[in-house]
Coordinates of C-alpha atoms in Angstrom, one line a residue:
M1181 CA 0.0 0.0 0.0
I1182 CA 1.4 3.4 -1.0
V1183 CA 1.1 6.0 1.7
V1184 CA 0.4 9.4 0.1
P1185 CA 1.2 12.4 2.5
A1186 CA -1.4 15.1 3.1
A1187 CA 1.3 17.7 3.3
V1188 CA 5.0 18.1 2.5
T1189 CA 7.5 20.9 3.2
L1190 CA 10.1 22.3 0.8
S1191 CA 13.0 24.4 2.2
A1192 CA 15.4 26.2 -0.1
L1193 CA 18.8 26.8 1.4
N1194 CA 20.0 30.4 1.2
G1195 CA 23.7 31.4 1.1
V1196 CA 25.1 28.4 -0.9
P1197 CA 28.4 29.7 -2.2
M1198 CA 29.5 29.6 -5.8
V1199 CA 30.8 26.1 -6.7
A1200 CA 34.2 25.4 -8.2
P1201 CA 35.7 22.2 -9.7
G1202 CA 36.6 19.8 -6.9
D1203 CA 34.4 21.3 -4.3
D1204 CA 33.1 18.9 -1.6
L1205 CA 29.3 19.2 -2.1
S1206 CA 28.5 17.1 0.9
A1207 CA 30.4 19.6 3.2
M1208 CA 28.8 22.5 1.3
L1209 CA 25.3 20.9 1.9
L1210 CA 25.9 20.3 5.6
S1211 CA 27.3 23.8 6.1
A1212 CA 24.3 25.4 4.3
C1213 CA 21.9 23.4 6.4
H1214 CA 23.6 24.6 9.5
A1215 CA 23.5 28.2 8.3
N1216 CA 19.8 27.9 7.6
G1217 CA 19.0 26.3 10.9
L1218 CA 17.9 23.1 9.3
S1219 CA 18.9 19.6 10.5
L1220 CA 18.6 16.8 8.0
Q1221 CA 16.5 13.9 9.1
D1222 CA 15.9 10.3 8.0
G1223 CA 13.6 10.3 5.0
D1224 CA 14.5 13.8 3.8
I1225 CA 15.0 14.3 0.0
V1226 CA 17.8 16.6 -0.9
V1227 CA 17.3 18.2 -4.3
L1228 CA 20.2 19.8 -6.1
A1229 CA 20.5 21.8 -9.3
Q1230 CA 22.4 20.1 -12.0
K1231 CA 24.7 23.1 -12.5
I1232 CA 26.4 22.8 -9.1
I1233 CA 27.0 19.1 -9.7
S1234 CA 28.5 19.8 -13.2
K1235 CA 30.6 22.6 -11.8
A1236 CA 32.0 20.5 -9.0
E1237 CA 32.8 17.7 -11.4
G1238 CA 34.7 19.9 -13.8
R1239 CA 32.2 19.8 -16.6
A1240 CA 32.7 23.4 -17.7
V1241 CA 34.4 23.6 -21.1
P1242 CA 36.0 26.7 -22.5
L1243 CA 34.8 27.2 -26.1
A1244 CA 38.3 28.2 -27.1
S1245 CA 39.5 24.6 -26.5
V1246 CA 37.0 23.1 -28.9
S1247 CA 37.8 22.5 -32.6
P1248 CA 34.5 22.0 -34.6
S1249 CA 34.2 19.3 -37.1
A1250 CA 32.9 19.7 -40.6
E1251 CA 29.6 18.3 -39.5
A1252 CA 29.4 20.8 -36.6
I1253 CA 30.2 23.7 -39.0
D1254 CA 27.4 22.6 -41.4
L1255 CA 24.8 22.2 -38.6
A1256 CA 25.9 25.5 -37.0
A1257 CA 24.9 27.3 -40.3
Q1258 CA 21.5 25.6 -40.1
C1259 CA 20.7 26.3 -36.5
H1260 CA 22.6 29.7 -36.2
K1261 CA 24.8 28.6 -33.4
D1262 CA 28.5 28.7 -32.6
P1263 CA 30.2 25.7 -34.4
R1264 CA 32.2 25.0 -31.2
L1265 CA 29.0 24.7 -29.2
V1266 CA 27.5 22.5 -31.8
E1267 CA 30.6 20.3 -31.6
L1268 CA 30.0 19.9 -27.9
I1269 CA 26.4 19.1 -28.4
L1270 CA 27.3 16.3 -30.9
S1271 CA 29.9 14.9 -28.6
E1272 CA 27.3 14.5 -25.8
S1273 CA 24.6 13.0 -28.1
E1274 CA 23.9 9.6 -29.5
K1275 CA 21.4 10.7 -32.0
L1276 CA 20.5 14.0 -33.8
M1277 CA 16.7 14.2 -34.0
R1278 CA 15.8 17.7 -35.2
V1279 CA 17.6 20.8 -36.5
R1280 CA 15.8 24.2 -36.3
P1281 CA 17.1 27.8 -36.1
G1282 CA 18.3 28.3 -32.5
V1283 CA 18.1 24.7 -31.4
L1284 CA 19.2 21.1 -31.9
I1285 CA 17.0 18.4 -30.5
V1286 CA 19.1 15.3 -29.6
R1287 CA 19.0 12.0 -27.8
H1288 CA 21.6 12.6 -25.1
R1289 CA 24.0 9.8 -24.2
L1290 CA 22.0 9.5 -20.9
G1291 CA 18.9 8.7 -22.9
L1292 CA 17.2 12.1 -22.4
V1293 CA 15.7 13.7 -25.4
L1294 CA 16.3 17.4 -25.0
A1295 CA 17.5 20.6 -26.6
N1296 CA 21.2 21.3 -27.2
A1297 CA 22.2 18.2 -25.2
G1298 CA 21.4 20.0 -22.0
I1299 CA 24.5 22.2 -22.5
D1300 CA 24.0 25.6 -21.0
Q1301 CA 25.9 28.9 -20.6
S1302 CA 23.7 30.7 -18.0
N1303 CA 24.7 31.1 -14.4
I1304 CA 28.3 30.3 -15.2
A1305 CA 31.2 32.7 -15.4
Q1306 CA 31.9 33.5 -19.1
D1307 CA 35.6 34.0 -19.2
G1308 CA 37.5 34.8 -22.4
D1309 CA 35.7 33.3 -25.5
G1310 CA 32.9 31.7 -23.6
V1311 CA 32.3 28.6 -21.4
A1312 CA 29.7 25.9 -21.8
L1313 CA 28.5 23.6 -19.0
L1314 CA 27.8 19.9 -19.8
L1315 CA 25.6 17.6 -17.9
P1316 CA 27.3 15.3 -15.3
L1317 CA 28.8 12.1 -16.7
D1318 CA 26.8 9.9 -14.4
P1319 CA 24.1 11.8 -12.5
D1320 CA 22.7 8.7 -10.7
G1321 CA 26.3 7.9 -9.6
S1322 CA 26.7 11.5 -8.4
A1323 CA 23.5 11.3 -6.4
A1324 CA 24.5 8.0 -4.8
A1325 CA 28.0 9.4 -3.8
L1326 CA 26.4 12.4 -2.1
R1327 CA 23.9 10.2 -0.3
R1328 CA 26.7 8.0 1.0
A1329 CA 28.7 11.0 2.1
V1330 CA 25.8 12.4 4.1
H1331 CA 25.2 9.0 5.7
D1332 CA 28.9 8.7 6.6
A1333 CA 28.8 12.2 8.2
L1334 CA 25.5 12.0 10.0
G1335 CA 24.4 8.4 10.0
I1336 CA 21.1 9.2 8.5
D1337 CA 19.2 7.8 5.4
I1338 CA 18.3 10.5 2.9
A1339 CA 17.5 10.5 -0.8
V1340 CA 19.2 12.7 -3.3
V1341 CA 17.7 14.0 -6.6
I1342 CA 19.6 16.0 -9.2
I1343 CA 17.4 18.1 -11.4
D1344 CA 17.5 20.2 -14.5
S1345 CA 15.0 22.3 -16.3
L1346 CA 13.9 20.7 -19.5
G1347 CA 11.3 21.4 -22.2
R1348 CA 8.6 18.9 -22.9
A1349 CA 7.0 17.6 -26.1
W1350 CA 3.9 19.4 -27.1
R1351 CA 4.1 21.8 -24.0
K1352 CA 5.5 25.3 -23.7
G1353 CA 7.8 26.2 -20.9
T1354 CA 10.4 24.3 -19.0
C1355 CA 9.9 22.1 -15.9
G1356 CA 12.1 20.6 -13.3
V1357 CA 13.0 17.0 -14.2
A1358 CA 15.1 14.5 -12.3
I1359 CA 18.3 13.4 -14.1
G1360 CA 20.0 11.8 -11.1
V1361 CA 18.3 9.8 -8.3
A1362 CA 19.5 7.8 -5.3
G1363 CA 17.7 6.5 -2.2
M1364 CA 14.2 6.7 -3.6
S1365 CA 12.1 5.4 -6.5
G1366 CA 12.5 7.3 -9.8
L1367 CA 9.5 5.5 -11.2
L1368 CA 6.9 4.3 -8.8
D1369 CA 4.8 1.3 -10.0
L1370 CA 1.2 1.7 -8.8
R1371 CA -0.2 -1.2 -10.8
G1372 CA -2.3 -3.4 -8.5
E1373 CA -3.1 -0.6 -6.1
P1374 CA -6.9 -0.1 -5.5
D1375 CA -8.7 2.9 -6.8
L1376 CA -11.5 4.6 -4.9
H1377 CA -13.9 1.7 -5.7
G1378 CA -11.4 -1.1 -5.0
R1379 CA -10.6 -1.7 -8.7
P1380 CA -6.9 -2.5 -9.2
L1381 CA -5.0 0.1 -11.2
Q1382 CA -3.9 -1.4 -14.5
T1383 CA -1.3 0.9 -16.1
S1384 CA -0.5 3.6 -13.5
E1385 CA 3.2 4.4 -13.0
L1386 CA 4.2 7.6 -11.2
G1387 CA 7.3 9.6 -12.2
L1388 CA 7.9 10.3 -8.5
A1389 CA 11.4 11.8 -8.9
D1390 CA 10.1 14.1 -11.6
E1391 CA 7.3 15.3 -9.4
V1392 CA 9.8 16.0 -6.6
A1393 CA 12.0 17.8 -9.1
A1394 CA 9.1 20.0 -10.4
A1395 CA 8.1 20.9 -6.8
A1396 CA 11.6 21.8 -5.7
S1397 CA 12.2 23.9 -8.9
L1398 CA 9.4 26.2 -7.8
I1399 CA 11.4 27.6 -4.9
M1400 CA 14.9 26.9 -6.4
G1401 CA 14.3 29.5 -9.2
Q1402 CA 15.6 29.6 -12.7
A1403 CA 17.6 32.9 -12.8
G1404 CA 19.7 34.7 -10.2
E1405 CA 18.1 33.5 -7.1
G1406 CA 21.1 31.5 -6.0
R1407 CA 19.2 28.7 -4.2
P1408 CA 20.5 25.5 -5.9
I1409 CA 19.7 23.2 -3.0
V1410 CA 16.2 22.3 -1.6
V1411 CA 15.3 19.9 1.2
A1412 CA 11.9 18.1 0.8
R1413 CA 10.3 16.5 3.8
G1414 CA 7.3 14.3 4.2
I1415 CA 7.4 12.5 0.8
A1416 CA 7.1 8.7 0.7
R1417 CA 10.2 7.7 -1.2
G1418 CA 9.2 4.2 -2.4
R1419 CA 12.2 2.0 -3.1
N1420 CA 15.7 2.8 -1.8
E1421 CA 17.4 1.5 -5.0
G1422 CA 15.7 3.7 -7.5
S1423 CA 17.3 5.8 -10.3
A1424 CA 16.7 8.4 -12.8
A1425 CA 17.6 6.0 -15.6
E1426 CA 14.4 4.0 -14.9
L1427 CA 12.4 7.1 -16.1
I1428 CA 13.8 6.9 -19.6
R1429 CA 11.5 5.4 -22.1
E1430 CA 13.3 2.9 -24.4
P1431 CA 13.4 4.1 -28.0
A1432 CA 11.7 0.8 -29.1
M1433 CA 8.6 1.9 -27.0
D1434 CA 8.5 5.4 -28.4
L1435 CA 5.4 6.0 -30.6
F1436 CA 6.9 9.2 -32.0
P1437 CA 10.5 8.4 -32.9

C-alpha cells in the first residue's frame, strides 16, 4: 500500500556559495543546512540543481578549447549557433533528431531527449571566449555518492535528486526534471493498487522523482536566485534503490521516434 502524504515541506537553502571544480558538495550541503537552521533527518530528500554538480565535477568547457568538425560547422549554419558549441552538443549525443534555427534536438548519451544536449551557458562565469557547462557524466552515480557522504557524516538515510529544467514535447515552458536519483524510486509502480472503488490500477506508473523535481524547482528558481539546494520532507520515497535511468522510455517503445 502506497502512503500518500497530506502535506509536504520544501525548504530552499540560502547562502550556498559559488561552486568550483573539486568542491566537496556534501560539506557544502551540511554547512548550508547549519547556516539555515535546518537539521537533515531520516527520510528527507535533498534536491540539487544540475549546475552545481556539473561545476563541482569539472564539466565546464572553454569554447576556445573546442575544434569544430565539418559536421558541426554545417549544422551550425542551419541552427545559427557557434560551431564549437554544436561540436560539444554532438559529442554529448547519441542521435541528432531535429535541427531548427536556434536549437538542436538530440537524444543525449544518458537517454534524455532534449534541446542542445542540456548544454547551458547561463549562471556560469563566461571568461574569455565563452564557457559551456555539460551535464554530469553519471548523475545517478553523483546522487549516490552524495547520499553516501551524508550517511557517513550524520548516520542518516536521505535520498538525493539532481534536477535540470527541460522542455517537454507538445508543451510550452520548461519544468524541473530528475536526471539523477539515489535513495528513492525514480518511477513508482502503482499497478495493482486499488482505486476509490477497489478496482486494481492497470497501467499507472508515477514519475515520482520528476514530481519532486518540479516541486523543488518552484522555490529553487531559474535565474539569479542563488538557491540551488532544496530539502523536501514528508514525501514517501518508495524503493531505496531507484534511479533516474528508470524514467527513460526505451526508444523501441517510443510511438513518435
